[in-house]
Structure formats: structure tokens, C-alpha cells
Amino acid sequence: MSSNKLNYKIINLTALFLLLYLTVSNIGLWIGIGSKILSICSPFIVAFVFAYAFTPIVNFLIKKKVKRTLACTIIIVGLLLLVSGILAITLPMVYEQIGLLVKMLLEAFNTVITKYDINLLGYETEIKNFLSSIATSVGNLASTTTTDIVVSSIDFIGKFIVGFVSFIYFLADMNKIRTFFRKLFKNKYERFYNYLKILDKEVTNYIGGMGLFMAIQCVEYCLLFLLIGHPNWFILGLLAGVTNIVPYFGGIFTNIVAIVTASVVSTPLLISTIIVFIVFSQIDCYLISPKVYGKTNNVSPLVTIMVVSIGGSLFGILGVVISLPIFLLIRETYLFYRNDLKTSMNSLKETIKE
């Protein structure tokens, strides 16, 4: 009698495998749709991340008897003044050093090609033209005002305005958002609430650690390159800080640029640059980074490279940036629900045996 009954576990399992097949067979379509949605939502995502990162500062000011509205205003105005001041001070220097950097790269390329008689199958002309076009573009940028550059990018302005307004609202309401989710899950779904708390700690640690590490790297390498007399000390210091958003690959890119440009100037500068990166990359890796990030975000270099490569292949630059934090969330999710997954797999095995 029981043999005539429908086995709903088998039906559900078949439906699951069918869904997985349809998903995998149309992976290109889903990636395209995901990329489009991500592009549309990116201003809101960035705004939420910034608001999330600055909320601890707002809470600190509130503890010091500053009203929430005034605390948010201090953060917003302070950020505007800081960014405006940095742009006003650094843009002329950035333009000048980028132009010098490209010219030095072009000179180094010509020297290597001529000295070692390297045949790039005709691509050397294209590479020279590419570097020359960059130098020309930088020169044109330097001769225009910052306002002209920004006005020419309507799409950027639109996304910036949307993102900035969203940042203000998110920052003002972040505690309400957190309270809403705490009330929603804590009483009815306490275990899920504990899971969200773990994710919250992981993301906060990553964002705060990354911001602090980028600032340290920027100041550290600006001073180091200035001390050894590298003509591109400022732009290389900025690169060392900013490219930390891409683990390992960003540092490698900065190393290559610094070494190539130093080789054009002099042999002593080249040796000094190599020593700087050999010595201080080890200090950054084994001393500064563990102190900044703590133990919760530790990921092996091989896993990091694989994660960043996969993220870049699927979603381009944005995928490279968000791949590591997404991996951290997936890792913590697996660790939290590991026993549940084992129980489900055992149950699935028993179902298949039946």
C-alpha cells in the first residue's frame, strides 16, 4: 500500500536538480542579468557600505552628548571638506606625476626593446602608440579644470548624486535599520539573528581594516619613495594605498610600475626601490596587516588569488573589488551552518537509498 504513495522527497529532489540544470545551462544569461542589476544598484550598495562604515563614528559622537542630527552633519560636512581639500591639493600633483610616469614607462620600453633587440611581432608600435596616447590625454587633462572633467561625465555625476543622497539617508537611519532587523529576528529567529551578528562583525572588521590599511600604505610608501628620491613618490604612494582594494594583484602592479620607472632614472634608485618592496612588503604582510585586520579575516594567499580571479572573470572590476568580502560572508555562513549541512546531506543520502 505504501509503495503506491508518492515519494515527495524524490519529487522535490528531482525538481531541485532540474532547477540546478536550468541555472547552470543558462549561466551566461544569469551573469548578464546579475551584472546589469549590480550596475543599477551599485550607487545604493556603495552608499550603504559607506554609511555602515561611518556609523560607529556617529555612535561615538552620540556617546559624547552630540545630537544624532548634528553628528551626521559633522560626518557629511567633514567628508565633503576632506575630499574637496584632497582633490584641490593632489590633482595638480597627480596630473604632473602621471604624465611623468607614462613618459618614463615609454622611455623604459624603448630602452629595453633597443638594448635587447626584442621582437614583439609588430606589437611594439601599438604599445608605444598606447603609452603616447595616455601621455597626450594626461596633458590635455592637466590643461583643463576639474569642473570641466566632471561635467563631461554625466553618468558619473548622476550616480554620484544618487549615491551621496542615499548615503545621507542611510547614515541618518542606520541605527533604525539595525534595530528593525534586530526586533524582526531576535525573538522569533534567534539563531538566524546570531548568524547576522557574526556577518555584521566580519563585514565591520573587513571594511574598517581595509580603510585603515589603505591609509597606512599610502602614507608609508609616499614617505619611503620620497626618502629614496623617486620622482614619482606621490603617485606611487597613492597607488600603493588604493590598489590594496585588490589583494596581492594591486601590490604587484605598484611594484612593477615603481621598478620600471626607477630603472629609467638610475641604477642606485632601482636597487633602492627593489629593497623597499622586498623589505617593507614583508613588514606589511607579516606585521602590519595581521595587526590591522586581526584574526577573523585571515585568508590564505592562494585562496585570495583564486577568489579575486573568479570575481574579475565574472563581474569585471566590480567583481575584483567585492569578491573577497563576499567570500568571507560565504565562509562564515558555511562555518555557522556546517552541522546543519552535514545533517541535510545525511538525510539526502538516506532518501536516495530508499
Short mmCIF file of N, CA and C in Angstrom, two decimals, residues 109-228:
data_model
loop_
_atom_site.label_atom_id
_atom_site.label_comp_id
_atom_site.label_asym_id
_atom_site.label_seq_id
_atom_site.Cartn_x
_atom_site.Cartn_y
_atom_site.Cartn_z
N PHE A 109 60.48 51.33 -21.99
CA PHE A 109 60.07 50.36 -23.02
C PHE A 109 60.99 50.48 -24.24
N ASN A 110 61.23 51.69 -24.68
CA ASN A 110 62.12 51.89 -25.84
C ASN A 110 63.54 51.40 -25.56
N THR A 111 64.01 51.64 -24.33
CA THR A 111 65.37 51.23 -23.96
C THR A 111 65.51 49.71 -24.00
N VAL A 112 64.51 49.02 -23.40
CA VAL A 112 64.57 47.55 -23.35
C VAL A 112 64.49 46.96 -24.75
N ILE A 113 63.58 47.50 -25.58
CA ILE A 113 63.41 46.98 -26.94
C ILE A 113 64.68 47.16 -27.75
N THR A 114 65.32 48.33 -27.63
CA THR A 114 66.52 48.62 -28.40
C THR A 114 67.74 47.86 -27.89
N LYS A 115 67.92 47.82 -26.56
CA LYS A 115 69.11 47.22 -25.97
C LYS A 115 69.15 45.71 -26.18
N TYR A 116 68.01 45.06 -26.02
CA TYR A 116 67.99 43.59 -26.09
C TYR A 116 67.42 43.07 -27.40
N ASP A 117 67.12 44.00 -28.33
CA ASP A 117 66.63 43.63 -29.67
C ASP A 117 65.47 42.64 -29.59
N ILE A 118 64.45 43.02 -28.79
CA ILE A 118 63.29 42.15 -28.58
C ILE A 118 62.30 42.35 -29.72
N ASN A 119 61.83 41.25 -30.29
CA ASN A 119 60.83 41.30 -31.37
C ASN A 119 59.46 40.94 -30.80
N LEU A 120 58.55 41.90 -30.77
CA LEU A 120 57.19 41.68 -30.26
C LEU A 120 56.18 41.49 -31.38
N LEU A 121 56.68 41.04 -32.53
CA LEU A 121 55.81 40.71 -33.69
C LEU A 121 54.95 41.90 -34.12
N GLY A 122 55.53 43.09 -34.07
CA GLY A 122 54.81 44.27 -34.53
C GLY A 122 54.00 44.97 -33.47
N TYR A 123 53.86 44.34 -32.28
CA TYR A 123 53.05 44.95 -31.23
C TYR A 123 53.75 46.10 -30.53
N GLU A 124 55.09 46.20 -30.72
CA GLU A 124 55.80 47.29 -30.05
C GLU A 124 55.29 48.65 -30.50
N THR A 125 54.90 48.76 -31.78
CA THR A 125 54.36 50.04 -32.28
C THR A 125 53.04 50.37 -31.59
N GLU A 126 52.19 49.35 -31.45
CA GLU A 126 50.90 49.57 -30.80
C GLU A 126 51.08 49.96 -29.33
N ILE A 127 52.06 49.32 -28.65
CA ILE A 127 52.31 49.64 -27.25
C ILE A 127 52.82 51.07 -27.12
N LYS A 128 53.74 51.46 -28.02
CA LYS A 128 54.26 52.83 -27.98
C LYS A 128 53.14 53.84 -28.23
N ASN A 129 52.29 53.55 -29.21
CA ASN A 129 51.18 54.46 -29.51
C ASN A 129 50.22 54.56 -28.33
N PHE A 130 50.00 53.42 -27.65
CA PHE A 130 49.09 53.41 -26.50
C PHE A 130 49.66 54.29 -25.38
N LEU A 131 50.94 54.10 -25.05
CA LEU A 131 51.57 54.91 -24.00
C LEU A 131 51.62 56.38 -24.38
N SER A 132 51.87 56.65 -25.67
CA SER A 132 51.92 58.04 -26.13
C SER A 132 50.54 58.69 -26.03
N SER A 133 49.50 57.92 -26.34
CA SER A 133 48.14 58.47 -26.26
C SER A 133 47.76 58.78 -24.82
N ILE A 134 48.25 57.93 -23.87
CA ILE A 134 47.98 58.20 -22.46
C ILE A 134 48.67 59.49 -22.04
N ALA A 135 49.93 59.66 -22.46
CA ALA A 135 50.66 60.88 -22.12
C ALA A 135 49.96 62.12 -22.68
N THR A 136 49.46 62.01 -23.92
CA THR A 136 48.73 63.13 -24.53
C THR A 136 47.45 63.43 -23.77
N SER A 137 46.73 62.35 -23.39
CA SER A 137 45.47 62.53 -22.66
C SER A 137 45.71 63.19 -21.32
N VAL A 138 46.78 62.76 -20.62
CA VAL A 138 47.10 63.36 -19.33
C VAL A 138 47.44 64.84 -19.50
N GLY A 139 48.17 65.15 -20.56
CA GLY A 139 48.48 66.55 -20.84
C GLY A 139 47.24 67.38 -21.08
N ASN A 140 46.28 66.81 -21.81
CA ASN A 140 45.03 67.51 -22.05
C ASN A 140 44.24 67.70 -20.77
N LEU A 141 44.25 66.66 -19.91
CA LEU A 141 43.55 66.77 -18.64
C LEU A 141 44.16 67.86 -17.76
N ALA A 142 45.47 67.91 -17.76
CA ALA A 142 46.16 68.91 -16.93
C ALA A 142 45.86 70.33 -17.37
N SER A 143 45.50 70.51 -18.64
CA SER A 143 45.24 71.85 -19.14
C SER A 143 43.79 72.27 -18.96
N THR A 144 42.95 71.36 -18.46
CA THR A 144 41.55 71.69 -18.22
C THR A 144 41.30 71.78 -16.73
N THR A 145 40.15 72.28 -16.36
CA THR A 145 39.80 72.39 -14.95
C THR A 145 39.11 71.11 -14.50
N THR A 146 39.13 70.91 -13.20
CA THR A 146 38.47 69.74 -12.63
C THR A 146 36.98 69.76 -12.93
N THR A 147 36.38 70.95 -12.92
CA THR A 147 34.95 71.07 -13.20
C THR A 147 34.63 70.59 -14.61
N ASP A 148 35.48 70.95 -15.58
CA ASP A 148 35.26 70.51 -16.96
C ASP A 148 35.30 69.00 -17.07
N ILE A 149 36.23 68.37 -16.32
CA ILE A 149 36.35 66.92 -16.37
C ILE A 149 35.10 66.26 -15.81
N VAL A 150 34.63 66.78 -14.66
CA VAL A 150 33.46 66.19 -14.02
C VAL A 150 32.20 66.39 -14.84
N VAL A 151 32.06 67.59 -15.41
CA VAL A 151 30.87 67.88 -16.20
C VAL A 151 30.78 66.98 -17.42
N SER A 152 31.92 66.59 -17.96
CA SER A 152 31.93 65.74 -19.16
C SER A 152 31.47 64.32 -18.86
N SER A 153 31.36 63.98 -17.61
CA SER A 153 30.95 62.62 -17.22
C SER A 153 29.58 62.67 -16.57
N ILE A 154 28.54 62.74 -17.40
CA ILE A 154 27.17 62.86 -16.90
C ILE A 154 26.76 61.63 -16.12
N ASP A 155 27.11 60.47 -16.61
CA ASP A 155 26.74 59.23 -15.94
C ASP A 155 27.34 59.17 -14.54
N PHE A 156 28.60 59.59 -14.42
CA PHE A 156 29.25 59.58 -13.12
C PHE A 156 28.56 60.56 -12.16
N ILE A 157 28.22 61.74 -12.67
CA ILE A 157 27.56 62.75 -11.82
C ILE A 157 26.23 62.23 -11.31
N GLY A 158 25.46 61.61 -12.22
CA GLY A 158 24.15 61.08 -11.83
C GLY A 158 24.28 60.03 -10.74
N LYS A 159 25.20 59.09 -10.94
CA LYS A 159 25.38 58.04 -9.94
C LYS A 159 25.94 58.60 -8.64
N PHE A 160 26.81 59.60 -8.75
CA PHE A 160 27.38 60.20 -7.54
C PHE A 160 26.30 60.89 -6.71
N ILE A 161 25.42 61.64 -7.38
CA ILE A 161 24.35 62.35 -6.66
C ILE A 161 23.41 61.35 -5.98
N VAL A 162 23.00 60.33 -6.73
CA VAL A 162 22.12 59.31 -6.16
C VAL A 162 22.79 58.63 -4.98
N GLY A 163 24.07 58.27 -5.16
CA GLY A 163 24.79 57.60 -4.09
C GLY A 163 24.99 58.48 -2.87
N PHE A 164 25.28 59.77 -3.09
CA PHE A 164 25.53 60.67 -1.96
C PHE A 164 24.26 60.93 -1.17
N VAL A 165 23.15 61.17 -1.88
CA VAL A 165 21.86 61.37 -1.19
C VAL A 165 21.48 60.10 -0.42
N SER A 166 21.68 58.94 -1.05
CA SER A 166 21.38 57.67 -0.37
C SER A 166 22.26 57.49 0.86
N PHE A 167 23.53 57.89 0.74
CA PHE A 167 24.45 57.82 1.89
C PHE A 167 23.93 58.63 3.07
N ILE A 168 23.42 59.83 2.79
CA ILE A 168 22.89 60.68 3.86
C ILE A 168 21.72 60.00 4.57
N TYR A 169 20.79 59.46 3.79
CA TYR A 169 19.62 58.79 4.38
C TYR A 169 20.02 57.52 5.12
N PHE A 170 20.92 56.74 4.54
CA PHE A 170 21.36 55.52 5.20
C PHE A 170 22.07 55.84 6.51
N LEU A 171 22.92 56.87 6.49
CA LEU A 171 23.66 57.24 7.70
C LEU A 171 22.71 57.71 8.79
N ALA A 172 21.71 58.49 8.41
CA ALA A 172 20.75 59.01 9.38
C ALA A 172 19.89 57.89 9.98
N ASP A 173 19.58 56.88 9.17
CA ASP A 173 18.65 55.83 9.61
C ASP A 173 19.31 54.49 9.89
N MET A 174 20.64 54.44 9.92
CA MET A 174 21.32 53.15 10.07
C MET A 174 20.95 52.45 11.37
N ASN A 175 20.89 53.21 12.47
CA ASN A 175 20.52 52.59 13.74
C ASN A 175 19.08 52.08 13.71
N LYS A 176 18.20 52.80 13.01
CA LYS A 176 16.81 52.33 12.87
C LYS A 176 16.77 51.04 12.04
N ILE A 177 17.58 51.00 11.00
CA ILE A 177 17.64 49.79 10.16
C ILE A 177 18.12 48.60 10.98
N ARG A 178 19.17 48.81 11.76
CA ARG A 178 19.71 47.74 12.59
C ARG A 178 18.71 47.31 13.66
N THR A 179 18.03 48.29 14.26
CA THR A 179 17.03 47.98 15.28
C THR A 179 15.86 47.19 14.69
N PHE A 180 15.46 47.56 13.48
CA PHE A 180 14.35 46.87 12.81
C PHE A 180 14.69 45.39 12.61
N PHE A 181 15.87 45.12 12.09
CA PHE A 181 16.26 43.74 11.86
C PHE A 181 16.49 42.98 13.17
N ARG A 182 16.97 43.69 14.18
CA ARG A 182 17.16 43.04 15.48
C ARG A 182 15.82 42.61 16.07
N LYS A 183 14.83 43.49 16.02
CA LYS A 183 13.50 43.15 16.52
C LYS A 183 12.83 42.07 15.67
N LEU A 184 13.10 42.13 14.36
CA LEU A 184 12.46 41.19 13.44
C LEU A 184 12.93 39.76 13.68
N PHE A 185 14.23 39.60 13.96
CA PHE A 185 14.79 38.25 14.01
C PHE A 185 15.10 37.75 15.42
N LYS A 186 15.38 38.65 16.36
CA LYS A 186 15.90 38.19 17.64
C LYS A 186 14.91 37.31 18.40
N ASN A 187 13.64 37.72 18.43
CA ASN A 187 12.64 36.98 19.21
C ASN A 187 12.19 35.69 18.53
N LYS A 188 11.89 35.77 17.22
CA LYS A 188 11.35 34.62 16.51
C LYS A 188 12.44 33.71 15.92
N TYR A 189 13.54 34.31 15.49
CA TYR A 189 14.59 33.54 14.83
C TYR A 189 15.93 33.88 15.47
N GLU A 190 16.09 33.47 16.71
CA GLU A 190 17.27 33.86 17.47
C GLU A 190 18.56 33.32 16.84
N ARG A 191 18.51 32.10 16.32
CA ARG A 191 19.71 31.52 15.72
C ARG A 191 20.12 32.30 14.47
N PHE A 192 19.14 32.67 13.64
CA PHE A 192 19.44 33.46 12.45
C PHE A 192 19.96 34.84 12.84
N TYR A 193 19.43 35.37 13.93
CA TYR A 193 19.91 36.66 14.43
C TYR A 193 21.38 36.57 14.85
N ASN A 194 21.75 35.47 15.51
CA ASN A 194 23.15 35.26 15.89
C ASN A 194 24.05 35.14 14.65
N TYR A 195 23.50 34.52 13.62
CA TYR A 195 24.22 34.41 12.34
C TYR A 195 24.46 35.80 11.74
N LEU A 196 23.44 36.66 11.76
CA LEU A 196 23.59 38.01 11.24
C LEU A 196 24.61 38.81 12.06
N LYS A 197 24.65 38.57 13.35
CA LYS A 197 25.62 39.27 14.19
C LYS A 197 27.06 38.90 13.79
N ILE A 198 27.26 37.63 13.46
CA ILE A 198 28.58 37.18 13.03
C ILE A 198 28.97 37.86 11.71
N LEU A 199 28.01 37.90 10.77
CA LEU A 199 28.27 38.58 9.49
C LEU A 199 28.56 40.06 9.71
N ASP A 200 27.81 40.67 10.61
CA ASP A 200 27.99 42.08 10.92
C ASP A 200 29.40 42.34 11.44
N LYS A 201 29.87 41.48 12.32
CA LYS A 201 31.22 41.63 12.86
C LYS A 201 32.26 41.43 11.78
N GLU A 202 32.05 40.44 10.92
CA GLU A 202 33.01 40.14 9.86
C GLU A 202 33.13 41.30 8.88
N VAL A 203 31.99 41.84 8.44
CA VAL A 203 31.99 42.95 7.48
C VAL A 203 32.58 44.20 8.10
N THR A 204 32.21 44.50 9.34
CA THR A 204 32.75 45.69 10.02
C THR A 204 34.26 45.59 10.15
N ASN A 205 34.75 44.41 10.51
CA ASN A 205 36.19 44.20 10.64
C ASN A 205 36.90 44.39 9.31
N TYR A 206 36.29 43.86 8.24
CA TYR A 206 36.91 43.95 6.91
C TYR A 206 36.95 45.40 6.41
N ILE A 207 35.82 46.10 6.48
CA ILE A 207 35.74 47.48 5.97
C ILE A 207 36.68 48.40 6.76
N GLY A 208 36.59 48.31 8.09
CA GLY A 208 37.45 49.15 8.92
C GLY A 208 38.92 48.84 8.72
N GLY A 209 39.24 47.55 8.66
CA GLY A 209 40.64 47.14 8.47
C GLY A 209 41.17 47.58 7.13
N MET A 210 40.36 47.41 6.07
CA MET A 210 40.81 47.79 4.74
C MET A 210 41.06 49.29 4.64
N GLY A 211 40.15 50.10 5.18
CA GLY A 211 40.32 51.55 5.14
C GLY A 211 41.57 52.00 5.88
N LEU A 212 41.79 51.43 7.07
CA LEU A 212 42.98 51.79 7.85
C LEU A 212 44.26 51.34 7.16
N PHE A 213 44.24 50.12 6.61
CA PHE A 213 45.43 49.58 5.95
C PHE A 213 45.78 50.39 4.70
N MET A 214 44.76 50.82 3.94
CA MET A 214 45.00 51.64 2.76
C MET A 214 45.65 52.97 3.14
N ALA A 215 45.15 53.59 4.22
CA ALA A 215 45.72 54.86 4.68
C ALA A 215 47.17 54.68 5.12
N ILE A 216 47.44 53.61 5.86
CA ILE A 216 48.81 53.33 6.32
C ILE A 216 49.74 53.11 5.13
N GLN A 217 49.30 52.33 4.16
CA GLN A 217 50.12 52.04 2.98
C GLN A 217 50.42 53.31 2.19
N CYS A 218 49.42 54.15 2.05
CA CYS A 218 49.59 55.40 1.28
C CYS A 218 50.66 56.28 1.93
N VAL A 219 50.53 56.52 3.22
CA VAL A 219 51.49 57.36 3.93
C VAL A 219 52.88 56.70 3.96
N GLU A 220 52.89 55.40 4.23
CA GLU A 220 54.16 54.66 4.34
C GLU A 220 54.97 54.76 3.06
N TYR A 221 54.34 54.47 1.91
CA TYR A 221 55.10 54.42 0.66
C TYR A 221 55.35 55.80 0.07
N CYS A 222 54.50 56.76 0.36
CA CYS A 222 54.81 58.14 -0.04
C CYS A 222 56.12 58.58 0.63
N LEU A 223 56.24 58.32 1.93
CA LEU A 223 57.44 58.72 2.67
C LEU A 223 58.66 57.93 2.21
N LEU A 224 58.49 56.62 2.00
CA LEU A 224 59.62 55.79 1.59
C LEU A 224 60.17 56.22 0.23
N PHE A 225 59.27 56.41 -0.74
CA PHE A 225 59.72 56.81 -2.08
C PHE A 225 60.29 58.23 -2.08
N LEU A 226 59.75 59.08 -1.23
CA LEU A 226 60.30 60.43 -1.11
C LEU A 226 61.72 60.38 -0.55
N LEU A 227 61.92 59.50 0.44
CA LEU A 227 63.24 59.39 1.08
C LEU A 227 64.30 58.84 0.13
N ILE A 228 63.94 57.89 -0.74
CA ILE A 228 64.94 57.33 -1.66
C ILE A 228 65.08 58.16 -2.93
#
